[in-house]
Each structure stands twice: as structure tokens, then as C-alpha cells.
Amino acid sequence: MEERAVRTRPVTRRRALALGASGAAVMLAGGAGLLVPPTGETRRADPSGAGASGAAAAIDPDAAAAVLANRARAVRDGDRMAFLATVGDAPAEFQAAQSRMYDNLRALPLAGWRERVVGTQAVDEEHAVVRVEVRYRLRGFDRGEVARTRYLALAPRGGTWTIAGDGTSRGLTDDADIWDAGPLAVARGRAALVIGDAAGLRGIAARLDAAVPDVTGVVGMGWARRVVALVPADPGLASALAGPGQSLGQIAALATVAPAPSSGGRGEDRIVVSPATFGRLNDLGRTVVLTHELTHVATGGARDRSTPLWLIEGFADYVGYRQVKIGVRAAAGELRREVAAGRVPAALPGAAAFSSGSPRLSQAYQEAWLACRMVAGRYGEATLVRLYRAAGRAPEAAALRDVLGLTRERFTGMWRDYVKKELT
């Protein structure tokens, strides 16, 4: 149900189940009144805005920091007027977007939200376009801060500085976040925080709450046992939240990692739900998909650099299907049709088989699931968990040998026989 792509390695992804549903370096120099423009030339600030042609004269780092501090204070205190005052000279369209952003920020359970200039992208006669690191944390769910990159155009006005727009005119694109959605709603369950502007948030929170003990029953207590899910109505925003190069057009949900600040951190796990695709699933499909993604959160699948993809995805599907009543042939329908036609898979699916453009994406997930199901059935669920953990520490062949006493060739042969037996 996922593909992989964050700062560690891409997040896993899968096509929707058809279950009856048809830190950049700091460029501002230390000390007030200095700016290092993109060329590297140091200029002395002119707080009046006069002299060396407007904004190109230089930005005072302290003055820029003060503007951003006022915004953070306004978000914290619920002072809409103070927040919008920082963009009071900006075009009406930008002001409207900032007004929506403020309302959405106030809807979130923020433990903190702040902006910090980390670089200068461009200066001209009117503006200085700066790169801003936005940091925030969701109360009760995030252990560390999440960071996003934004671009703001600052301009001198009356001896101070104001926000006059963003970096769009320079071709600069902000990192997306859920506050870019329409009016946000928040549904909070016992273990789930679900945020979005789509319908059905409470239902998603209830399913995730129910899935937490199911996942914990397999993987153990050594994870946070809580999760944040993002549910934007706009498919484009859902794809942007999933990570660079991702597309959720045919994906029901995906586990990813929201990046940490440039100063360090682990990032925070998120599940991104694509409402249009998720809405086409039946009740069973929704349960399986969300349990699958929650398993990735519990095991760190979205940040795993070592474990083979067939084991990451197969294990998540094993947990996802564990508590639902569906036959193997129904759950692996695409693979069953291939086997019935005499096309038994020759090898376990490689990483490329799980890419969004793979012609056998569904079959790859089914093959991986059956491999994990076979291990649990023959050796026990605890052994499957041990294999998963061992494969994160050692090469795949070594993990198979140490945990199951099998070579990879022998394991593949057993799996091929199992696939034929279960699907014919």
C-alpha cells in the first residue's frame, strides 16, 4: 500500500485493494545588519530601506526574525489580527491564502510552531526572497519536531520589514503540509489523530484505534502505539504529502516520514490517506489497508534501509489480513489467475516489482504476503517476527539461514510449492 520515498529511503506503497470495491546551510551571517546574498557578497543593512535600491540593500536578520516571531506568537495566542498584519501589504490572493493557513494552524493541536530564515534565494529592487524552515510538533503524538521548507518574499516598509508574498514568481515551491488543505477538521481517537478536510475522519480514527492492539499483538509493545493520519480532499496535496515523486492516484493509503529539522532528529511517522481511492474500498478493504499502514509505522517500514521489500510488504499484509475473514484465493485473485494459467512465479519479488509503475504490482504484494503467511503457518508467528527483525540487521540470505535454517534457494522452492498449493 505504499511506495518508498523520504529522506531515508522510499516509503512502501501499494495499489488499492480490490476487495469488493472494484536543511540547508544557514546563509545569514551572524550579527545584526548583515546579509549574504546568493552571490556571496556581504552587504551592510540599511534599515530605512533607502540607498542601494530597496530590498537589494540588505535584510536585517534581526528584523526578519522579529517578523517571523510575531507570526509564531500570533499562532500560539490565537491572535488573527497580529498574524495577518505581517502580510498586510501583500497581494489579496496571498493574504487570503495566509488567512486560511492561520485558521488551519489554529485547528491543529500544536505543541509549537515557528519559522526561521535559513537562506536567501534572491534579491531584487523590491524584495528579498528567503528560504524559511518551518518547525512544528503535534501535542501528544510527535516526539520531535517536523520541518518544512517555505519561501517568503520580504520587503522594507516604513523602516521595518513585511511579508509581501512567497517564492512563486521565482519558481520556488513550498513543501506541502496538511495546513495547505481546505478548512481542517480533527478527529482524535484513543491512539489516532486524524487531520484533514475530507469526509470520514472519525471512521478512519476508529479503524486505526481498533488496529493498534492487532498490530501490537504481533510486533509487541516496543513502539509508540499511536499514529497521525492526514486525509486531504485534494489528491494532488495527498501525493505531495506522500513525498517527492509520489502519486496517490491509485493508492488508498501510504505510510511516510515527515522530515526532521536540518539540525537533526528522526522525523515523525504519518499515514496519508487518499480519500477518493480509499472511499472505493469496502469495509474489509479499509480495515486491511489501514492495519497494513499502521504495521509500517510500528516497524519503521517507511524508514527501513535494510529489510527486503518483499518482507516489509508481506509482513504488513500478513498483519493486515490476520484478523479478517477472507479466503486466500479471493485475497490473491490476480496471482491466482496467473497460477491457474500455469505461470507460477519463479522468484520472490524484487524492489522494482513494488514500484508504482510495475505491471504486476498487485501480484507482487500477493506473492510477498503468501511468503510471510507460509512462514507463520509452518514455523509460527513468533518466528516470522524474528525473521523480519533479523533481516533488518543482516543480509537476507543470512537471516533465512539463521532463523529458518534454509538457503534462499530452498526457501524460494518451498514458497513456490506453497503458492501452487494455496491457489489451485
XYZ file of C-alpha atoms in Angstrom:
424
model
C 0.000 0.000 0.000
C 2.874 2.203 -0.426
C 5.990 3.173 -2.231
C 9.072 4.360 -0.548
C 10.422 7.825 -0.553
C 11.531 10.052 2.209
C 14.915 11.241 3.303
C 15.892 7.728 4.352
C 14.597 5.598 1.522
C 11.295 5.490 -0.312
C 8.213 4.534 1.603
C 6.397 1.388 0.610
C 3.181 1.722 -1.291
C 0.542 -0.407 -2.945
C -2.395 -0.056 -5.219
C -5.810 -0.037 -3.526
C -7.078 -3.478 -2.570
C -9.915 -4.570 -4.816
C -11.899 -6.210 -2.050
C -15.365 -5.879 -3.446
C -14.804 -2.219 -4.310
C -13.930 -2.513 -7.890
C 18.344 21.683 5.880
C 20.106 23.735 4.036
C 23.144 25.637 5.273
C 22.465 28.903 7.045
C 23.279 31.783 4.726
C 22.522 34.665 7.037
C 25.711 35.910 8.624
C 25.909 36.247 12.370
C 25.385 39.710 13.770
C 22.615 42.183 13.135
C 22.619 44.121 9.922
C 24.388 41.663 7.624
C 23.082 39.668 4.696
C 24.884 37.187 2.489
C 23.077 37.352 -0.872
C 23.145 34.392 -3.292
C 26.326 35.722 -4.885
C 28.181 35.518 -1.570
C 28.699 39.294 -1.454
C 28.209 40.709 2.059
C 26.176 43.904 2.238
C 25.571 46.218 5.111
C 21.934 46.669 6.093
C 20.081 49.915 5.557
C 17.091 49.725 7.962
C 15.411 52.704 6.322
C 15.133 50.863 3.036
C 16.800 53.816 1.312
C 20.065 53.780 -0.542
C 21.197 50.765 -2.522
C 17.910 50.187 -4.306
C 15.248 48.949 -1.931
C 15.320 45.351 -0.746
C 18.580 44.732 -2.537
C 20.212 46.978 0.051
C 20.055 44.096 2.551
C 17.843 42.438 5.062
C 18.458 42.875 8.753
C 18.421 39.309 10.163
C 17.083 40.549 13.488
C 14.252 42.416 11.784
C 13.337 39.351 9.696
C 13.436 37.159 12.800
C 11.147 39.603 14.597
C 8.532 39.393 11.838
C 8.555 35.599 11.986
C 8.487 35.607 15.787
C 5.371 37.774 15.649
C 3.707 35.175 13.448
C 4.607 32.322 15.784
C 3.341 34.296 18.765
C 0.079 35.056 16.960
C -0.476 31.368 16.179
C 0.229 30.441 19.791
C -2.018 33.144 21.244
C -4.807 32.901 18.684
C -4.264 36.484 17.507
C -5.542 36.504 13.943
C -5.092 40.259 13.536
C -1.422 40.120 14.527
C -0.758 37.213 12.159
C -2.411 38.914 9.192
C -0.644 42.187 9.989
C 2.606 40.519 8.913
C 1.193 40.172 5.373
C -0.839 43.379 5.334
C 0.924 44.803 2.262
C 0.846 41.556 0.269
C -1.474 40.929 -2.713
C -5.039 39.991 -1.779
C -4.682 36.412 -3.035
C -1.650 35.800 -0.845
C -3.386 37.376 2.142
C -6.370 35.069 1.630
C -4.086 32.022 1.497
C -2.342 33.120 4.676
C -5.715 33.631 6.367
C -6.710 30.039 5.521
C -3.337 28.815 6.737
C -3.764 30.609 10.061
C -7.215 29.069 10.587
C -5.843 25.616 9.836
C -2.884 26.069 12.154
C -5.239 27.052 14.936
C -7.264 23.882 14.317
C -4.217 21.687 14.949
C -3.147 20.522 18.430
C 0.185 22.296 18.135
C 2.808 21.983 20.837
C 4.854 24.531 18.916
C 5.082 26.259 15.520
C 7.841 28.595 14.384
C 9.633 29.877 11.318
C 13.350 30.537 10.852
C 15.218 32.096 7.939
C 17.938 29.713 6.798
C 18.974 31.236 3.489
C 18.439 33.887 0.846
C 17.322 32.752 -2.586
C 17.206 36.058 -4.458
C 17.160 39.826 -4.058
C 15.846 42.464 -6.430
C 14.702 46.074 -6.352
C 11.615 45.308 -4.274
C 12.053 42.074 -2.353
C 14.379 39.602 -0.786
C 13.142 36.028 -1.212
C 14.273 33.960 1.753
C 14.180 30.254 2.468
C 12.378 29.550 5.722
C 12.446 26.401 7.823
C 9.060 25.864 9.478
C 9.165 23.670 12.564
C 6.231 22.254 14.468
C 5.149 19.437 16.740
C 1.724 17.860 17.313
C 0.896 17.642 21.006
C 0.587 14.117 22.359
C 1.811 12.455 19.153
C 5.125 13.848 17.917
C 8.235 13.123 19.952
C 10.313 15.584 17.959
C 9.827 18.458 15.573
C 8.799 18.178 11.939
C 10.338 20.619 9.440
C 9.092 22.048 6.165
C 10.772 24.434 3.735
C 8.864 27.544 2.694
C 9.802 30.648 0.718
C 8.780 34.168 1.692
C 9.357 37.470 -0.068
C 10.292 40.172 2.441
C 10.093 43.861 1.649
C 11.050 47.049 3.544
C 8.094 49.135 4.660
C 8.353 52.236 6.829
C 11.642 51.361 8.447
C 10.700 47.735 9.140
C 10.080 44.577 7.092
C 6.902 42.869 5.987
C 5.967 39.689 4.123
C 4.986 40.635 0.591
C 4.439 37.179 -0.919
C 6.132 33.848 -1.490
C 8.659 32.425 -3.932
C 6.228 31.539 -6.699
C 7.440 34.264 -9.039
C 10.930 32.792 -8.754
C 9.743 29.275 -9.490
C 10.222 28.201 -5.877
C 7.806 25.635 -4.479
C 6.980 25.243 -0.799
C 6.979 21.859 0.876
C 3.382 20.809 1.321
C 1.731 20.219 4.669
C -1.789 19.482 5.798
C -2.441 23.147 6.628
C -2.426 23.767 2.857
C -5.763 21.919 2.663
C -9.197 23.470 2.884
C -10.777 24.133 6.290
C -9.361 21.449 8.551
C -11.182 19.165 10.954
C -9.512 16.993 13.552
C -10.761 13.627 14.833
C -8.956 12.252 17.848
C -9.325 8.667 18.989
C -7.645 6.771 21.790
C -4.494 6.261 19.738
C -5.110 8.079 16.463
C -5.060 11.715 15.424
C -6.720 12.164 12.035
C -6.482 15.547 10.305
C -7.968 16.654 7.012
C -10.627 18.416 5.018
C -12.210 15.235 3.645
C -15.202 13.343 4.994
C -14.960 10.248 7.173
C -12.242 11.307 9.602
C -13.963 9.774 12.623
C -14.326 6.454 10.860
C -10.627 6.383 9.984
C -9.715 7.234 13.583
C -11.945 4.412 14.853
C -10.355 1.883 12.472
C -6.847 2.934 13.461
C -7.761 2.723 17.153
C -9.025 -0.811 16.591
C -5.917 -1.763 14.622
C -3.421 -0.711 17.311
C -3.967 -3.776 19.536
C -3.981 -6.045 16.476
C -0.606 -4.724 15.356
C 0.781 -4.743 18.885
C -0.329 -8.361 19.278
C 2.118 -9.311 16.541
C 5.018 -6.860 16.799
C 4.971 -6.312 20.569
C 4.849 -3.228 22.770
C 8.074 -1.633 21.576
C 6.511 1.150 19.528
C 4.626 4.358 20.314
C 1.179 2.748 19.794
C -0.198 5.995 18.401
C -0.419 7.423 14.905
C -1.146 10.588 12.937
C -3.135 10.241 9.715
C -3.517 13.015 7.129
C -6.627 12.977 4.923
C -6.633 15.833 2.390
C -9.552 16.018 -0.024
C -7.261 17.167 -2.850
C -5.474 14.191 -4.491
C -2.619 16.483 -5.516
C -1.998 17.505 -1.918
C -2.186 13.865 -0.821
C 0.544 12.993 -3.335
C 2.676 15.935 -2.211
C 2.355 14.869 1.420
C 3.452 11.365 0.438
C 6.828 12.657 -0.722
C 8.755 13.714 -3.829
C 7.708 11.944 -6.987
C 4.808 10.144 -5.366
C 1.328 9.780 -6.833
C -1.657 8.527 -4.873
C -3.991 8.368 -7.858
C -4.436 4.598 -7.447
C -3.262 4.348 -3.844
C -5.645 4.130 -0.898
C -3.127 4.962 1.826
C 0.587 5.259 2.350
C 2.973 5.404 5.312
C 5.678 8.040 5.160
C 8.004 10.021 7.408
C 7.640 13.772 7.856
C 11.242 15.065 7.873
C 13.077 16.368 10.904
C 14.743 19.803 11.091
C 18.104 20.290 9.438
C 19.672 20.404 12.896
C 18.786 16.742 13.438
C 16.069 14.373 14.568
C 14.336 11.229 13.400
C 11.272 12.680 11.689
C 7.733 11.662 12.517
C 5.634 8.870 11.052
C 2.488 9.766 9.143
C -0.173 7.814 7.287
C -1.508 9.675 4.254
C -4.977 8.576 3.138
C -6.209 9.304 -0.383
C -9.972 9.673 0.186
C -11.159 9.028 -3.376
C -9.376 5.678 -3.646
C -9.924 4.777 -0.007
C -13.634 5.501 -0.439
C -13.924 2.875 -3.173
C -12.891 0.110 -0.785
C -15.435 -1.914 1.104
C -15.383 -2.263 4.873
C -12.953 -5.172 4.804
C -10.586 -3.432 2.412
C -10.414 -0.305 4.559
C -9.549 -2.336 7.617
C -6.793 -4.247 5.820
C -5.288 -1.123 4.262
C -5.126 0.869 7.499
C -3.791 -2.077 9.503
C -1.135 -2.618 6.835
C -0.014 1.012 7.014
C -0.094 1.016 10.806
C 2.207 -2.011 10.738
C 4.716 0.063 8.777
C 4.501 2.735 11.461
C 5.049 0.160 14.206
C 8.014 -1.499 12.496
C 9.594 1.587 10.956
C 8.962 0.270 7.464
C 8.965 3.751 5.918
C 12.490 4.431 7.163
C 13.922 0.901 6.745
C 17.048 0.750 4.583
C 17.884 -2.911 5.132
C 14.937 -5.312 5.145
C 13.959 -6.702 1.713
C 10.817 -5.076 0.342
C 9.051 -8.398 -0.092
C 9.399 -8.964 3.649
C 8.408 -5.410 4.620
C 5.272 -5.512 2.472
C 4.449 -9.163 3.014
C 4.692 -8.780 6.777
C 2.416 -5.716 6.737
C -0.142 -7.622 4.672
C 0.155 -10.615 6.993
C -0.795 -8.395 9.931
C -3.458 -6.640 7.864
C -5.223 -9.874 6.901
C -4.708 -11.619 10.233
C -7.995 -10.573 11.849
C -10.257 -10.514 8.784
C -12.229 -13.322 7.236
C -11.306 -13.686 3.589
C -10.124 -16.684 1.618
C -6.616 -16.856 0.234
C -7.855 -17.210 -3.329
C -10.040 -14.119 -3.020
C -7.279 -12.040 -1.450
C -4.755 -13.111 -4.108
C -7.082 -13.079 -7.097
C -4.649 -11.655 -9.649
C -1.905 -14.101 -8.705
C -4.383 -16.994 -8.611
C -5.339 -16.323 -12.245
C -1.696 -16.420 -13.288
C -1.087 -19.662 -11.412
C -4.197 -21.199 -12.931
C -2.756 -20.350 -16.343
C 0.471 -22.150 -15.448
C 2.516 -19.056 -14.644
C 3.910 -19.784 -11.187
C 6.328 -17.049 -10.016
C 9.942 -18.123 -10.310
C 11.392 -15.860 -7.636
C 10.369 -13.646 -4.766
C 9.503 -10.124 -5.949
C 12.375 -7.653 -6.049
C 12.220 -3.983 -5.125
C 11.257 -2.897 -8.660
C 8.129 -5.053 -8.517
C 6.728 -2.742 -5.818
C 7.169 0.477 -7.787
C 4.037 2.370 -8.775
C 4.608 1.650 -12.458
C 5.046 -2.082 -12.042
C 2.649 -4.045 -14.290
C 2.397 -6.747 -11.609
C 2.141 -4.556 -8.538
C -0.844 -6.386 -7.054
C 0.750 -9.778 -7.725
C 3.969 -8.647 -6.032
C 2.083 -7.853 -2.851
C 0.240 -11.148 -3.020
C 3.470 -13.076 -3.522
C 5.069 -11.314 -0.564
C 2.029 -11.890 1.648
C 1.980 -15.616 0.847
C 5.684 -15.909 1.670
C 5.085 -14.440 5.128
C 1.896 -16.441 5.599
C 3.842 -19.603 4.812
C 6.497 -18.795 7.425
C 3.880 -18.080 10.089
C 1.942 -21.231 9.228
C 4.915 -23.582 9.223
C 7.214 -22.076 11.822
C 4.911 -19.928 13.923
C 4.126 -16.240 14.060
C 6.920 -15.545 16.539
C 9.402 -16.982 14.038
C 8.048 -14.708 11.309
C 8.646 -11.734 13.595
C 12.169 -12.969 14.321
C 12.851 -13.324 10.602
C 11.616 -9.782 9.964
C 13.857 -8.349 12.661
C 16.853 -10.446 11.643
C 16.562 -9.292 8.025
C 16.853 -5.710 9.226
C 20.216 -6.469 10.823
C 21.783 -8.978 8.441
C 21.644 -9.833 4.719
C 18.542 -11.702 3.584
C 20.352 -14.992 2.999
C 21.901 -14.867 6.473
C 18.527 -14.108 8.083
C 16.868 -17.050 6.310
C 19.696 -19.350 7.339
C 19.888 -18.201 10.960
C 16.152 -18.094 11.651
C 14.724 -20.821 9.411
C 17.783 -22.932 8.661
C 17.151 -22.548 4.931
C 19.114 -21.313 1.959
C 17.383 -18.701 -0.148
C 17.026 -21.254 -2.952
C 15.344 -23.751 -0.630
C 13.083 -21.067 0.814
C 12.074 -19.965 -2.695
C 11.271 -23.526 -3.691
C 9.104 -24.047 -0.619
C 7.316 -20.784 -1.315
C 6.616 -21.692 -4.963
C 5.121 -25.022 -3.859
C 3.040 -23.193 -1.246
C 1.724 -20.690 -3.800
C 0.640 -23.543 -6.126
C -0.992 -25.431 -3.263
C -2.910 -22.423 -1.902
C -4.071 -21.013 -5.237
C -5.038 -24.132 -7.216
